[in-house]
PDB file of C-alpha atoms in Angstrom:
ATOM      1  CA  MET A   1      96.891  79.861 124.701  1.00 40.00           C
ATOM      2  CA  ARG A   2      93.984  82.023 123.587  1.00 56.00           C
ATOM      3  CA  PHE A   3      94.510  85.678 122.817  1.00 66.00           C
ATOM      4  CA  ALA A   4      91.897  88.332 123.269  1.00 92.00           C
ATOM      5  CA  LYS A   5      90.613  89.046 119.770  1.00 92.00           C
ATOM      6  CA  TYR A   6      92.157  92.544 119.666  1.00 94.00           C
ATOM      7  CA  ASP A   7      95.568  91.171 120.640  1.00 96.00           C
ATOM      8  CA  LYS A   8      95.240  88.402 118.074  1.00 96.00           C
ATOM      9  CA  ALA A   9      94.220  90.907 115.384  1.00 97.00           C
ATOM     10  CA  ARG A  10      97.249  93.068 116.143  1.00 97.00           C
ATOM     11  CA  MET A  11      99.525  90.027 116.034  1.00 97.00           C
ATOM     12  CA  LEU A  12      98.065  88.910 112.685  1.00 98.00           C
ATOM     13  CA  LYS A  13      98.620  92.343 111.150  1.00 97.00           C
ATOM     14  CA  GLU A  14     102.087  92.877 112.639  1.00 97.00           C
ATOM     15  CA  THR A  15     103.333  89.473 111.459  1.00 97.00           C
ATOM     16  CA  ASP A  16     102.131  90.104 107.877  1.00 97.00           C
ATOM     17  CA  ARG A  17      99.384  87.498 107.968  1.00 98.00           C
ATOM     18  CA  VAL A  18      96.894  89.849 106.316  1.00 98.00           C
ATOM     19  CA  GLU A  19      96.991  89.928 102.525  1.00 97.00           C
ATOM     20  CA  CYS A  20      94.856  92.418 100.651  1.00 95.00           C
ATOM     21  CA  GLU A  21      93.704  90.790  97.438  1.00 94.00           C
ATOM     22  CA  GLY A  22      92.354  94.073  96.129  1.00 89.00           C
ATOM     23  CA  GLN A  23      89.347  96.251  95.668  1.00 89.00           C
ATOM     24  CA  LEU A  24      86.572  95.708  93.177  1.00 88.00           C
ATOM     25  CA  GLY A  25      84.167  98.610  93.008  1.00 87.00           C
ATOM     26  CA  SER A  26      83.447  99.504  96.617  1.00 88.00           C
ATOM     27  CA  SER A  27      84.263  96.024  97.971  1.00 92.00           C
ATOM     28  CA  LEU A  28      87.595  94.960  99.494  1.00 94.00           C
ATOM     29  CA  TYR A  29      88.909  91.398  99.631  1.00 96.00           C
ATOM     30  CA  PHE A  30      91.487  89.931 102.019  1.00 98.00           C
ATOM     31  CA  LYS A  31      93.087  86.635 102.976  1.00 98.00           C
ATOM     32  CA  VAL A  32      94.068  86.208 106.620  1.00 99.00           C
ATOM     33  CA  TYR A  33      96.498  83.427 107.531  1.00 98.00           C
ATOM     34  CA  SER A  34      95.835  82.210 111.067  1.00 96.00           C
ATOM     35  CA  GLY A  35      97.501  79.045 112.295  1.00 93.00           C
ATOM     36  CA  ASP A  36      97.173  76.457 109.543  1.00 96.00           C
ATOM     37  CA  LYS A  37      94.009  78.024 108.103  1.00 97.00           C
ATOM     38  CA  VAL A  38      93.321  80.758 105.565  1.00 99.00           C
ATOM     39  CA  TYR A  39      90.237  82.898 106.055  1.00 99.00           C
ATOM     40  CA  GLN A  40      88.468  84.943 103.411  1.00 99.00           C
ATOM     41  CA  VAL A  41      87.456  88.390 104.641  1.00 98.00           C
ATOM     42  CA  SER A  42      85.586  90.999 102.645  1.00 97.00           C
ATOM     43  CA  PHE A  43      84.133  94.448 103.108  1.00 95.00           C
ATOM     44  CA  ARG A  44      81.002  95.194 101.113  1.00 93.00           C
ATOM     45  CA  GLY A  45      81.095  98.943 100.567  1.00 85.00           C
ATOM     46  CA  PRO A  46      77.504  99.803  99.707  1.00 82.00           C
ATOM     47  CA  LYS A  47      76.185  98.093 102.848  1.00 88.00           C
ATOM     48  CA  LYS A  48      79.321  98.837 104.914  1.00 90.00           C
ATOM     49  CA  GLN A  49      79.310  95.179 105.931  1.00 95.00           C
ATOM     50  CA  TRP A  50      82.299  93.050 106.927  1.00 97.00           C
ATOM     51  CA  LEU A  51      82.201  89.289 106.288  1.00 98.00           C
ATOM     52  CA  CYS A  52      84.524  86.458 107.324  1.00 98.00           C
ATOM     53  CA  ASP A  53      84.226  82.741 106.705  1.00 98.00           C
ATOM     54  CA  CYS A  54      85.603  81.733 110.132  1.00 98.00           C
ATOM     55  CA  GLN A  55      83.413  79.753 112.508  1.00 96.00           C
ATOM     56  CA  TYR A  56      83.311  82.519 115.144  1.00 96.00           C
ATOM     57  CA  PHE A  57      81.938  85.075 112.679  1.00 97.00           C
ATOM     58  CA  VAL A  58      79.485  82.671 111.042  1.00 95.00           C
ATOM     59  CA  ILE A  59      78.050  81.253 114.279  1.00 96.00           C
ATOM     60  CA  LYS A  60      78.118  84.275 116.580  1.00 95.00           C
ATOM     61  CA  ALA A  61      77.617  86.978 113.927  1.00 92.00           C
ATOM     62  CA  LYS A  62      80.131  89.151 115.793  1.00 94.00           C
ATOM     63  CA  THR A  63      83.310  90.862 114.652  1.00 95.00           C
ATOM     64  CA  CYS A  64      86.209  88.404 114.707  1.00 97.00           C
ATOM     65  CA  SER A  65      89.958  88.907 115.000  1.00 97.00           C
ATOM     66  CA  HIS A  66      90.330  88.424 111.228  1.00 98.00           C
ATOM     67  CA  VAL A  67      88.042  91.375 110.451  1.00 98.00           C
ATOM     68  CA  LEU A  68      89.811  93.472 113.092  1.00 97.00           C
ATOM     69  CA  ALA A  69      93.189  92.585 111.540  1.00 98.00           C
ATOM     70  CA  CYS A  70      91.933  93.791 108.143  1.00 97.00           C
ATOM     71  CA  LYS A  71      90.719  97.050 109.679  1.00 96.00           C
ATOM     72  CA  LEU A  72      94.189  97.533 111.210  1.00 97.00           C
ATOM     73  CA  TRP A  73      95.752  96.792 107.820  1.00 96.00           C
ATOM     74  CA  ILE A  74      93.618  99.496 106.173  1.00 94.00           C
ATOM     75  CA  LYS A  75      94.492 101.954 108.933  1.00 94.00           C
ATOM     76  CA  GLU A  76      98.205 101.392 108.266  1.00 94.00           C
ATOM     77  CA  HIS A  77      98.247 101.008 104.473  1.00 90.00           C
ATOM     78  CA  GLY A  78      95.184 102.912 103.293  1.00 86.00           C
ATOM     79  CA  LEU A  79      92.799 101.623 100.662  1.00 77.00           C
ATOM     80  CA  PRO A  80      94.208  99.712  97.684  1.00 71.00           C
ATOM     81  CA  PRO A  81      93.634 101.050  94.165  1.00 65.00           C
ATOM     82  CA  ALA A  82      90.188 100.160  92.845  1.00 63.00           C
ATOM     83  CA  LYS A  83      89.882  97.755  89.941  1.00 62.00           C
ATOM     84  CA  PRO A  84      87.339  98.821  87.337  1.00 58.00           C
ATOM     85  CA  THR A  85      83.992  97.056  87.459  1.00 57.00           C
ATOM     86  CA  GLY A  86      82.695  95.760  84.197  1.00 56.00           C
TER      87      GLY A  86
END
């Protein structure tokens, strides 16, 4: 059964499948556990660009459910403390 990407994102966040690895400078790093796969998601602050290594994001260059789940995570938890750069 395929979920609409917004429903899937909500399910990923609500079932604690989004793990924030932290913030380095203005970039954020996440792991998203979906099925038997782990996806790397990042937000590059200076360019305000989200990236995900899933096939959907790479091929279609469109926002995927993993990125949406990370956005929902930030909305609920706020930004993590920044780690110093350098």
